[in-house]
Every structure is written in structure tokens, then in C-alpha cells.
């Protein structure tokens, strides 16, 4: 009985333990299953993110390839499919499996042209496809047994619409995926229109799978199925729980052995097989299809730069141009061809941008680009480097013919431009360097062309060739350097030339004239120095220095109510800050505005009267008096003279110098004096070099005179003496 009870009890207990163990196992299975699911879901999400990031990057990469190729094909032209530039491109991009350019004949039939040597040509496109792919689109498709990731989009070759297809092997994408995620994929192709890729081990739950559906084309569905390679807890232990119940130790060992034999070894074999398969699929030396993401992103960054065209003009950018220049030089070395590199600086656009806005300036740049394009042959290269700088690479046979062509280009640009009913006059400067005459390397050629351009800027002629530049005097350069230094080191000075009243013989004001302190530079024309300063952005600091020095002189020279005339340059008159700068100086030295006479030339006003009037009116309101310099040379209209707060007209010395001998000049001066008086203006005659001229001027009722007969420009320290002695009624009679 005992035994029976015992046996029963043991059986009962054993049964209960078995039930409990079973329940425990079941609940453990549930727990493991729940864990599995959670892990699978998280893994799936993670995988999904990785996949879509990868896909996005691929998309970007393909898109940048597409843009680069479109621009390369367009520039190479349809007839030069295997242009050296493109061959180089393919060499550097082994990932590109095929490039096809589909154009359409007059009947709309597709004429497909492989744009990569040896690549296949799809025949499956219709004319409607162009409309379909107005924007580049990413597709997956299959050509034969190839799985492709493909980008299709419009191109424009010889002004005719075309469709460009860029394809990469889809396996490349999968390999990258493996590289990034550490997961391996198995690829299975199905016949009959469907193309599938599946993962190695789909033993896990479907929740762990990702399905990546790609674009559908020609009825081909393409999808990738991916699952976790790492098995979940339940998967590992669940199948071996029975063994655990019999013998925990043995079960563990057996489970491990089984796990190893049943799962890992086959997986390794499978992986090995896949590696072999992948190697065979890509060919012996094509095993490097996977570029590695790091390289890819790096490359992508560079490509994005490379692919950018100049957004304003649509011309090639500098990178493409430099590439073509290098190619041209290679070609030149091989075939003995001659090339000219032209750097063209379009003048006046900055001023337009400043005064009329960037939109008009951009329109002018586009027009100029179009004019340049029309004046070149198709095979010549044209690019916009930056702002107003264009580069042209021209192939030529005969040097005389080149000269004519360069002049034609200059004339094409330097002309009036019509924009929105307004007319703009632009100029151009051109620097030319010739291969092989001036340089044998692209860099040197560029350097020489830019030196020639710099000389064109300093000289009188807008076109400069490097050889010419080499031989010419480069003092323009050194003058600018010296002027920069002079401003810093106080190597400049002002001299003062009196303007004298012809009746009272009193000095009305002293005109401040710029000079170098260095006697060696005294001979240099100050007008040239000013012109160079204007062109090299030095005029603003120079004028600041002049205003400061003149005001300081007024304060320090000890003459009561001394008036000083300051010459301004055209560029100063466009500076709306100028009145404020003058005001600051006046208060710094406690000078009254009425002690400053501003001289501006007639030509300066007439270049842009509306702009200038605003600044001059401001100066007039401040109480400064204005004098129109070199009157008679700039065709000022009376309308403007009336609008301006002008006090004096200075008749240009070219009319005054010979009035005693030249009746025409005499007539002009007399008429100008009468005109000025009618307008209530005082008249100054410049260039009074002789007593006879002074007397004649006085007789003509000219108000004031300035000239070597009366006084040459004086050093600052001599002004006070001269002022004291000049107040004499018999000034002219005494001679000097
Ligand atoms: P401007 O303002 O018409 O100055 C008169 C020029 O004529 C001065 O030449 C002066 O020395 C010269 N001159 C005066 N009387 C006679 C004469 O009887 N006969 C002859 N042949 N010449 C005479 P300079 O100093 O060489 O200046 C030339 C021009 O350079 C000036 O013409 C002015 O436009 C510009 N300039 C001179 N100093 C400055 C300056 O500080 N700032 C600016 N923006 N321009 C200046
Ligand atoms: Mg003057
Ligand atoms: Mg003058």
C-alpha cells in the first residue's frame, strides 16, 4: 500500500512536477516568443531605417551621376560619345554598369545609343518616356538576368530632347547593405517576369522580415526580402527544451552541438558558397563592386561640387572647364593643335548690381554669356569662373585669325545691352595666353592669361596678350603697391594752389592737389595715380586720407576762415556714406562746412547724374560749396546744372590757355562766362599761364582765375606766406 501510495505519490508528484514543468516550459515559451517578437520588431524597424537611408543615399548618388553625365554628354556633344573626358569618367566609376542615351527620330522612334563602351542598350523606351521622366526618377528593373538600380531622366543633346538612363548593378547595393548592417542576403532570381531577392535564413518569424519594394517597370516586380540573421531566444532554446528536461547538462551540450551542426556550419557553407557565387558573378577583377560607404559619401561630396553648373548663366563651371583645358593640352601635345585661353572680365556689372539690383545684373550676365556662346564655335569651351569673369578656350590655326576673333569677342561684349526697356553700357577686358607659345601646362597658361588681364586693366587697351604683357612696363602694378604702402606709411602729401579773385586779387580758396612725398615719384602723373586707385578699390581710403589731411591743414595753418578745395573722384560720388565721412572730419578738426569747396568734374556728373545729384545735394545742404571742374569737356546739360547746388564753374584749362591767340577759344570762354552768369554762377578760369591771359579774363568779366602765372601749387608750409602777400591790387601788373 505504502509502496502503492508511494508509487502513486511519486507518480502524482512526478505528474504534478511534469505538469508544472510543462506549464513552466509553455510559459517560458510564451515569454521567449514575446521577447522574440519584440526583438524582431525592433530589429525590423532598425533594418527598415538602414535600408531607407541606404536607398536614399543611392538615390542621391545616382542623381549626381545623372547630372554629371548629362552635362558631360551635352558638352561632349552627341557625336563624341566616347569622348576622352567621358572615358575617364567611366574609368573612375566602375560602379556605373550602363549609360544609355535614347533619342527619337522624326517619327518618334527611339534611337538608343550606348554612351558607355560595351554596355547594353535597352529597347524598351517610348517617346512618352521623356514626358514621364521630366525629373530624374529612381527605378529598379531587370535587363536579361541583371538586376539594376536605374535612374532615368531628360537630357538635352543638340537642342533635342533625349532620355538618359544610368544603371548600376543592384548587387552593388545589396553588398553595401551587407557591409553596413552586417547581415547577409541571398539572392534568388525567379523567371517569368518576377525578380526576387531573399535572405539566407527565413526560419524566424515573418515579423522580422523587411520587404523593400522598388519601382515597377515593364511589369517587372522587384523586391528585397530581408530577415534577421541572428536567431531569437526562443529559436535557440525552444527546440531543445525536451533535452533540457532529460538532462540539463547533456541537453546543453547536445543543444550546443546541434546548434553548431544544424545552424552555424550550414550557414558558413552557405556564406562561403555565396562569396564564391558573388565572385563568379562579378568576374575575377570586378570583385570590388562594393565601394564602401565611406568612399561613397566622400565621393558624393566631391561629385556634388563637380556637377554644379553655373546657376546664373547655365555655362560650365570652373571645374569642368579646367578638366577640358587639361584635356585640350593633352590633345595639343599629341596633335600639335593651338589653343588660346581667354579670361574675360565683364566691366560694369557690379555697378549695375549696386544701383539697379542683382536681378538686372544677373540678366546682363546671362545676355553676355549668350553673346559669347554665339560668337564661339561649338567645339570651343566657355565657362563662368566667378562674378564677372568668363573663361574661353579657343582652338585656332592661324595667329592673325585669332587676333580678329578676340577683337570680335570684345566687340560682342562691349556694347549697349537692352534689359527690360533700359539700356546698359558694359565694357570688357580680355587677357589672352596661347598654348604652346606662352605655356605648356594648364596652370601656367591660366596664370599668364590672368596676368595679361591684370595688365589690360591697368593699360589703355582692353585686350592684352601675355607675350605683350611680358614685354611691357609693369609699373602699373608697382604703382598700386606703392600707393597702398604710401597710405599706410604717410608717404603722400597735399599741395595747395590758390584760386584768385580777378577784381580784388584776393585768394578765394586754395585747391588741394595730391602729391607723392618721394621726389622720385613726383614725376608720375597724379591723374594716372587717381585712375589706378579708382580701378583697384583704393579710392575710398585715398579720399578719406585727402579729406582728413585738408581739414587738418585748415585747422593748423593759422589763416582765418581759410577755404580749401577738395577734388573728389567719380566713385566717391556714388558713396552714400561720403557726406557722413566729411561731416565726421569737419567736426574732428572743428572746420566749418563753408570752408570746404568740393570740386567734381563735369564728366563725373554726366556719367550718372541722378545718382550723383543725391550725394551732391546732401553736401550742399550740409553747407559745402560745389565747383564744377574741367567745365566744357563733359557736355553737362543746363538742366543738371540748375538742379545741383553749384556755386562755381571752372572752365577747363584747355580752353583758357591760349585765349589771347586763339579766337575760337576766346569765343568759347566768353560764352561760358555769360552762360554761368545767367545761371548766377561764379566762373573760375583754370590754366592762366600768362599775364595776357589774366588780363583778358578780367576784361571778359571772369570772376576768378587759377594758373601757373598766378601761382604754382604751394607746399603746405608756404601757403600762409603767400596768402599774406597775395592781397595786393597790382598782382598782375607786378608779374611773378
Ligand atoms: P584739376 O582738379 O583740374 O587740377 C588742376 C590741375 O591743373 C592740377 O594738376 C594743377 O597742377 C594743374 N594746373 C594748375 N594751373 C596750371 C597751369 O597754369 N597750367 C597747367 N598746364 N596746369 C595747371 P595736377 O595736380 O597734376 O592734377 C591733375 C588732376 O588730378 C586734377 O585736375 C584732378 O582732377 C586730379 N587730382 C589732383 N589731386 C587730386 C585729389 O586730391 N583727389 C582727386 N580725386 N583728384 C585729384
Ligand atoms: Mg580740381
Ligand atoms: Mg581742372
Short mmCIF file of N, CA and C in Angstrom, two decimals, residues 94-196:
data_model
loop_
_atom_site.label_atom_id
_atom_site.label_comp_id
_atom_site.label_asym_id
_atom_site.label_seq_id
_atom_site.Cartn_x
_atom_site.Cartn_y
_atom_site.Cartn_z
N UNK A 94 33.64 52.60 -61.87
CA UNK A 94 33.32 51.25 -62.34
C UNK A 94 31.91 50.81 -61.91
N UNK A 95 31.33 51.51 -60.91
CA UNK A 95 30.00 51.12 -60.45
C UNK A 95 28.94 51.34 -61.52
N UNK A 96 29.19 52.27 -62.42
CA UNK A 96 28.19 52.54 -63.46
C UNK A 96 28.21 51.38 -64.44
N UNK A 97 27.10 50.66 -64.47
CA UNK A 97 27.05 49.46 -65.31
C UNK A 97 26.68 49.79 -66.74
N UNK A 98 25.76 50.70 -66.89
CA UNK A 98 25.36 51.06 -68.25
C UNK A 98 24.88 52.51 -68.29
N UNK A 99 25.14 53.16 -69.41
CA UNK A 99 24.62 54.51 -69.62
C UNK A 99 24.03 54.53 -71.01
N UNK A 100 22.80 54.86 -71.10
CA UNK A 100 22.17 54.85 -72.41
C UNK A 100 21.51 56.18 -72.68
N UNK A 101 21.67 56.64 -73.89
CA UNK A 101 21.07 57.89 -74.29
C UNK A 101 20.06 57.54 -75.37
N UNK A 102 18.80 57.81 -75.09
CA UNK A 102 17.78 57.45 -76.07
C UNK A 102 17.28 58.72 -76.71
N UNK A 103 17.43 58.82 -78.02
CA UNK A 103 16.90 59.98 -78.73
C UNK A 103 15.79 59.50 -79.63
N UNK A 104 15.06 60.40 -80.22
CA UNK A 104 13.91 59.98 -81.01
C UNK A 104 14.00 60.58 -82.40
N UNK A 105 13.79 59.73 -83.38
CA UNK A 105 13.87 60.24 -84.75
C UNK A 105 12.58 60.99 -85.09
N UNK A 106 12.48 61.44 -86.35
CA UNK A 106 11.36 62.28 -86.74
C UNK A 106 10.02 61.57 -86.50
N UNK A 107 10.01 60.23 -86.63
CA UNK A 107 8.74 59.51 -86.42
C UNK A 107 8.52 59.16 -84.95
N UNK A 108 9.36 59.62 -84.10
CA UNK A 108 9.19 59.33 -82.68
C UNK A 108 9.73 57.97 -82.29
N UNK A 109 10.46 57.33 -83.22
CA UNK A 109 11.03 56.01 -82.90
C UNK A 109 12.29 56.19 -82.06
N UNK A 110 12.42 55.37 -81.01
CA UNK A 110 13.62 55.56 -80.18
C UNK A 110 14.90 55.10 -80.88
N UNK A 111 15.89 55.94 -80.82
CA UNK A 111 17.20 55.55 -81.35
C UNK A 111 18.11 55.54 -80.15
N UNK A 112 18.45 54.32 -79.75
CA UNK A 112 19.16 54.25 -78.50
C UNK A 112 20.66 54.18 -78.76
N UNK A 113 21.41 54.88 -77.95
CA UNK A 113 22.85 54.92 -78.17
C UNK A 113 23.53 54.65 -76.83
N UNK A 114 24.38 53.62 -76.84
CA UNK A 114 25.07 53.33 -75.60
C UNK A 114 26.12 54.39 -75.41
N UNK A 115 26.10 55.03 -74.25
CA UNK A 115 27.09 56.05 -74.01
C UNK A 115 28.21 55.56 -73.14
N UNK A 116 28.29 54.25 -73.02
CA UNK A 116 29.44 53.68 -72.34
C UNK A 116 29.90 52.53 -73.23
N UNK A 117 31.20 52.50 -73.52
CA UNK A 117 31.64 51.45 -74.42
C UNK A 117 31.26 50.08 -73.87
N UNK A 118 30.63 49.27 -74.70
CA UNK A 118 30.35 47.88 -74.34
C UNK A 118 29.10 47.67 -73.50
N UNK A 119 28.37 48.73 -73.16
CA UNK A 119 27.20 48.48 -72.33
C UNK A 119 25.99 48.14 -73.19
N UNK A 120 25.02 47.51 -72.55
CA UNK A 120 23.87 47.05 -73.32
C UNK A 120 22.88 48.18 -73.56
N UNK A 121 22.07 48.00 -74.60
CA UNK A 121 21.11 49.05 -74.88
C UNK A 121 19.69 48.54 -74.71
N UNK A 122 18.97 49.16 -73.87
CA UNK A 122 17.58 48.72 -73.73
C UNK A 122 16.74 49.22 -74.90
N UNK A 123 15.80 48.42 -75.33
CA UNK A 123 14.96 48.83 -76.47
C UNK A 123 13.53 49.04 -76.00
N UNK A 124 13.41 49.37 -74.75
CA UNK A 124 12.06 49.31 -74.22
C UNK A 124 11.49 50.69 -73.90
N UNK A 125 12.00 51.71 -74.57
CA UNK A 125 11.51 53.05 -74.23
C UNK A 125 10.70 53.66 -75.36
N UNK A 126 9.73 54.41 -74.95
CA UNK A 126 8.90 55.09 -75.93
C UNK A 126 9.13 56.59 -75.79
N UNK A 127 8.60 57.31 -76.80
CA UNK A 127 8.76 58.75 -76.76
C UNK A 127 8.10 59.36 -75.51
N UNK A 128 6.97 58.74 -75.11
CA UNK A 128 6.26 59.25 -73.93
C UNK A 128 7.14 59.24 -72.69
N UNK A 129 8.16 58.37 -72.72
CA UNK A 129 9.00 58.25 -71.54
C UNK A 129 9.63 59.57 -71.15
N UNK A 130 9.90 60.39 -72.16
CA UNK A 130 10.54 61.67 -71.84
C UNK A 130 9.61 62.50 -70.98
N UNK A 131 8.33 62.53 -71.40
CA UNK A 131 7.36 63.28 -70.63
C UNK A 131 7.25 62.69 -69.23
N UNK A 132 7.37 61.34 -69.17
CA UNK A 132 7.23 60.68 -67.87
C UNK A 132 8.37 61.07 -66.92
N UNK A 133 9.56 61.23 -67.52
CA UNK A 133 10.72 61.49 -66.66
C UNK A 133 11.20 62.93 -66.77
N UNK A 134 10.30 63.85 -66.53
CA UNK A 134 10.73 65.25 -66.57
C UNK A 134 11.74 65.51 -65.46
N UNK A 135 11.55 64.81 -64.35
CA UNK A 135 12.52 64.88 -63.27
C UNK A 135 13.18 63.51 -63.20
N UNK A 136 14.44 63.41 -62.84
CA UNK A 136 15.07 62.10 -62.75
C UNK A 136 14.34 61.20 -61.75
N UNK A 137 14.06 59.96 -62.15
CA UNK A 137 13.34 59.05 -61.27
C UNK A 137 14.16 57.80 -61.03
N UNK A 138 14.02 57.25 -59.83
CA UNK A 138 14.78 56.05 -59.48
C UNK A 138 13.91 54.81 -59.71
N UNK A 139 14.47 53.83 -60.37
CA UNK A 139 13.70 52.65 -60.71
C UNK A 139 14.51 51.41 -60.42
N UNK A 140 13.80 50.32 -60.26
CA UNK A 140 14.52 49.05 -60.27
C UNK A 140 14.01 48.31 -61.48
N UNK A 141 14.84 47.63 -62.17
CA UNK A 141 14.35 46.88 -63.32
C UNK A 141 15.31 45.76 -63.61
N UNK A 142 14.97 45.00 -64.61
CA UNK A 142 15.82 43.87 -64.94
C UNK A 142 16.12 43.91 -66.42
N UNK A 143 17.36 43.70 -66.75
CA UNK A 143 17.71 43.57 -68.15
C UNK A 143 18.41 42.22 -68.26
N UNK A 144 17.78 41.29 -68.96
CA UNK A 144 18.30 39.93 -69.00
C UNK A 144 18.31 39.38 -67.59
N UNK A 145 19.43 38.85 -67.17
CA UNK A 145 19.49 38.34 -65.81
C UNK A 145 20.10 39.35 -64.85
N UNK A 146 20.20 40.59 -65.29
CA UNK A 146 20.78 41.63 -64.43
C UNK A 146 19.70 42.34 -63.64
N UNK A 147 19.97 42.56 -62.38
CA UNK A 147 19.07 43.39 -61.58
C UNK A 147 19.70 44.77 -61.54
N UNK A 148 18.92 45.77 -61.88
CA UNK A 148 19.51 47.10 -61.98
C UNK A 148 18.80 48.09 -61.07
N UNK A 149 19.59 48.99 -60.58
CA UNK A 149 19.04 50.17 -59.94
C UNK A 149 19.32 51.25 -60.95
N UNK A 150 18.29 51.95 -61.36
CA UNK A 150 18.46 52.76 -62.56
C UNK A 150 17.87 54.15 -62.34
N UNK A 151 18.50 55.12 -62.93
CA UNK A 151 17.91 56.45 -62.88
C UNK A 151 17.64 56.91 -64.30
N UNK A 152 16.44 57.42 -64.52
CA UNK A 152 16.07 57.87 -65.85
C UNK A 152 15.64 59.31 -65.77
N UNK A 153 16.04 60.09 -66.74
CA UNK A 153 15.63 61.49 -66.72
C UNK A 153 15.97 62.16 -68.03
N UNK A 154 15.45 63.37 -68.22
CA UNK A 154 15.59 64.01 -69.53
C UNK A 154 17.00 64.57 -69.73
N UNK A 155 17.43 64.60 -70.95
CA UNK A 155 18.69 65.24 -71.29
C UNK A 155 18.41 66.10 -72.52
N UNK A 156 19.36 66.93 -72.83
CA UNK A 156 19.15 67.79 -73.98
C UNK A 156 20.43 67.77 -74.81
N UNK A 157 20.37 67.09 -75.93
CA UNK A 157 21.58 66.97 -76.73
C UNK A 157 21.31 67.62 -78.08
N UNK A 158 22.18 68.53 -78.44
CA UNK A 158 22.00 69.29 -79.68
C UNK A 158 20.61 69.91 -79.74
N UNK A 159 20.16 70.41 -78.62
CA UNK A 159 18.86 71.06 -78.53
C UNK A 159 17.70 70.14 -78.86
N UNK A 160 17.93 68.85 -78.79
CA UNK A 160 16.80 67.93 -78.99
C UNK A 160 16.63 67.11 -77.73
N UNK A 161 15.34 66.87 -77.38
CA UNK A 161 15.13 66.14 -76.13
C UNK A 161 15.62 64.70 -76.23
N UNK A 162 16.13 64.20 -75.17
CA UNK A 162 16.62 62.83 -75.14
C UNK A 162 16.39 62.30 -73.74
N UNK A 163 16.54 61.00 -73.60
CA UNK A 163 16.33 60.40 -72.29
C UNK A 163 17.64 59.72 -71.88
N UNK A 164 18.05 59.98 -70.67
CA UNK A 164 19.31 59.39 -70.22
C UNK A 164 19.01 58.35 -69.13
N UNK A 165 19.60 57.17 -69.31
CA UNK A 165 19.41 56.12 -68.31
C UNK A 165 20.76 55.75 -67.73
N UNK A 166 20.87 55.84 -66.43
CA UNK A 166 22.13 55.46 -65.79
C UNK A 166 21.82 54.27 -64.90
N UNK A 167 22.55 53.18 -65.08
CA UNK A 167 22.22 51.99 -64.30
C UNK A 167 23.43 51.50 -63.52
N UNK A 168 23.15 51.05 -62.29
CA UNK A 168 24.19 50.35 -61.54
C UNK A 168 23.67 48.96 -61.20
N UNK A 169 24.58 48.06 -61.05
CA UNK A 169 24.21 46.71 -60.70
C UNK A 169 23.58 46.71 -59.31
N UNK A 170 22.44 46.11 -59.19
CA UNK A 170 21.75 46.15 -57.90
C UNK A 170 22.49 45.36 -56.84
N UNK A 171 23.28 44.39 -57.28
CA UNK A 171 24.05 43.63 -56.31
C UNK A 171 24.99 44.53 -55.53
N UNK A 172 25.45 45.56 -56.19
CA UNK A 172 26.32 46.51 -55.52
C UNK A 172 25.61 47.08 -54.30
N UNK A 173 24.36 47.42 -54.51
CA UNK A 173 23.54 47.96 -53.43
C UNK A 173 23.42 46.94 -52.30
N UNK A 174 23.16 45.68 -52.68
CA UNK A 174 23.00 44.65 -51.66
C UNK A 174 24.30 44.43 -50.90
N UNK A 175 25.39 44.45 -51.61
CA UNK A 175 26.68 44.27 -50.95
C UNK A 175 26.94 45.39 -49.96
N UNK A 176 26.56 46.59 -50.35
CA UNK A 176 26.74 47.70 -49.43
C UNK A 176 25.88 47.51 -48.20
N UNK A 177 24.70 47.02 -48.45
CA UNK A 177 23.79 46.77 -47.35
C UNK A 177 24.43 45.79 -46.36
N UNK A 178 25.00 44.75 -46.90
CA UNK A 178 25.67 43.77 -46.06
C UNK A 178 26.80 44.44 -45.28
N UNK A 179 27.53 45.30 -45.98
CA UNK A 179 28.66 45.96 -45.33
C UNK A 179 28.20 46.83 -44.18
N UNK A 180 27.07 47.50 -44.36
CA UNK A 180 26.60 48.42 -43.34
C UNK A 180 25.94 47.69 -42.19
N UNK A 181 25.10 46.70 -42.49
CA UNK A 181 24.29 46.09 -41.45
C UNK A 181 24.91 44.83 -40.87
N UNK A 182 25.86 44.26 -41.55
CA UNK A 182 26.44 43.01 -41.10
C UNK A 182 25.53 41.83 -41.41
N UNK A 183 24.44 42.09 -42.11
CA UNK A 183 23.52 40.99 -42.46
C UNK A 183 23.82 40.51 -43.85
N UNK A 184 23.69 39.21 -44.02
CA UNK A 184 23.95 38.67 -45.34
C UNK A 184 22.65 38.36 -46.06
N UNK A 185 22.67 38.50 -47.31
CA UNK A 185 21.46 38.28 -48.10
C UNK A 185 21.73 37.23 -49.15
N UNK A 186 20.71 36.50 -49.43
CA UNK A 186 20.84 35.55 -50.53
C UNK A 186 19.99 36.07 -51.66
N UNK A 187 20.50 35.92 -52.85
CA UNK A 187 19.75 36.45 -53.98
C UNK A 187 19.19 35.31 -54.80
N UNK A 188 17.94 35.36 -55.01
CA UNK A 188 17.32 34.32 -55.82
C UNK A 188 16.59 35.00 -56.98
N UNK A 189 16.81 34.53 -58.16
CA UNK A 189 16.12 35.10 -59.32
C UNK A 189 14.97 34.17 -59.68
N UNK A 190 13.87 34.72 -59.95
CA UNK A 190 12.76 33.90 -60.42
C UNK A 190 12.51 34.25 -61.88
N UNK A 191 12.26 33.25 -62.67
CA UNK A 191 11.92 33.51 -64.07
C UNK A 191 10.49 33.98 -64.14
N UNK A 192 10.11 34.40 -65.31
CA UNK A 192 8.71 34.75 -65.53
C UNK A 192 8.37 36.13 -65.03
N UNK A 193 9.25 37.04 -65.27
CA UNK A 193 8.88 38.45 -65.03
C UNK A 193 9.07 38.90 -63.60
N UNK A 194 9.26 37.99 -62.67
CA UNK A 194 9.40 38.45 -61.29
C UNK A 194 10.84 38.29 -60.82
N UNK A 195 11.25 39.24 -60.13
CA UNK A 195 12.63 39.25 -59.69
C UNK A 195 12.63 39.38 -58.18
N UNK A 196 13.22 38.46 -57.49
CA UNK A 196 13.15 38.49 -56.03
C UNK A 196 14.54 38.30 -55.42
#
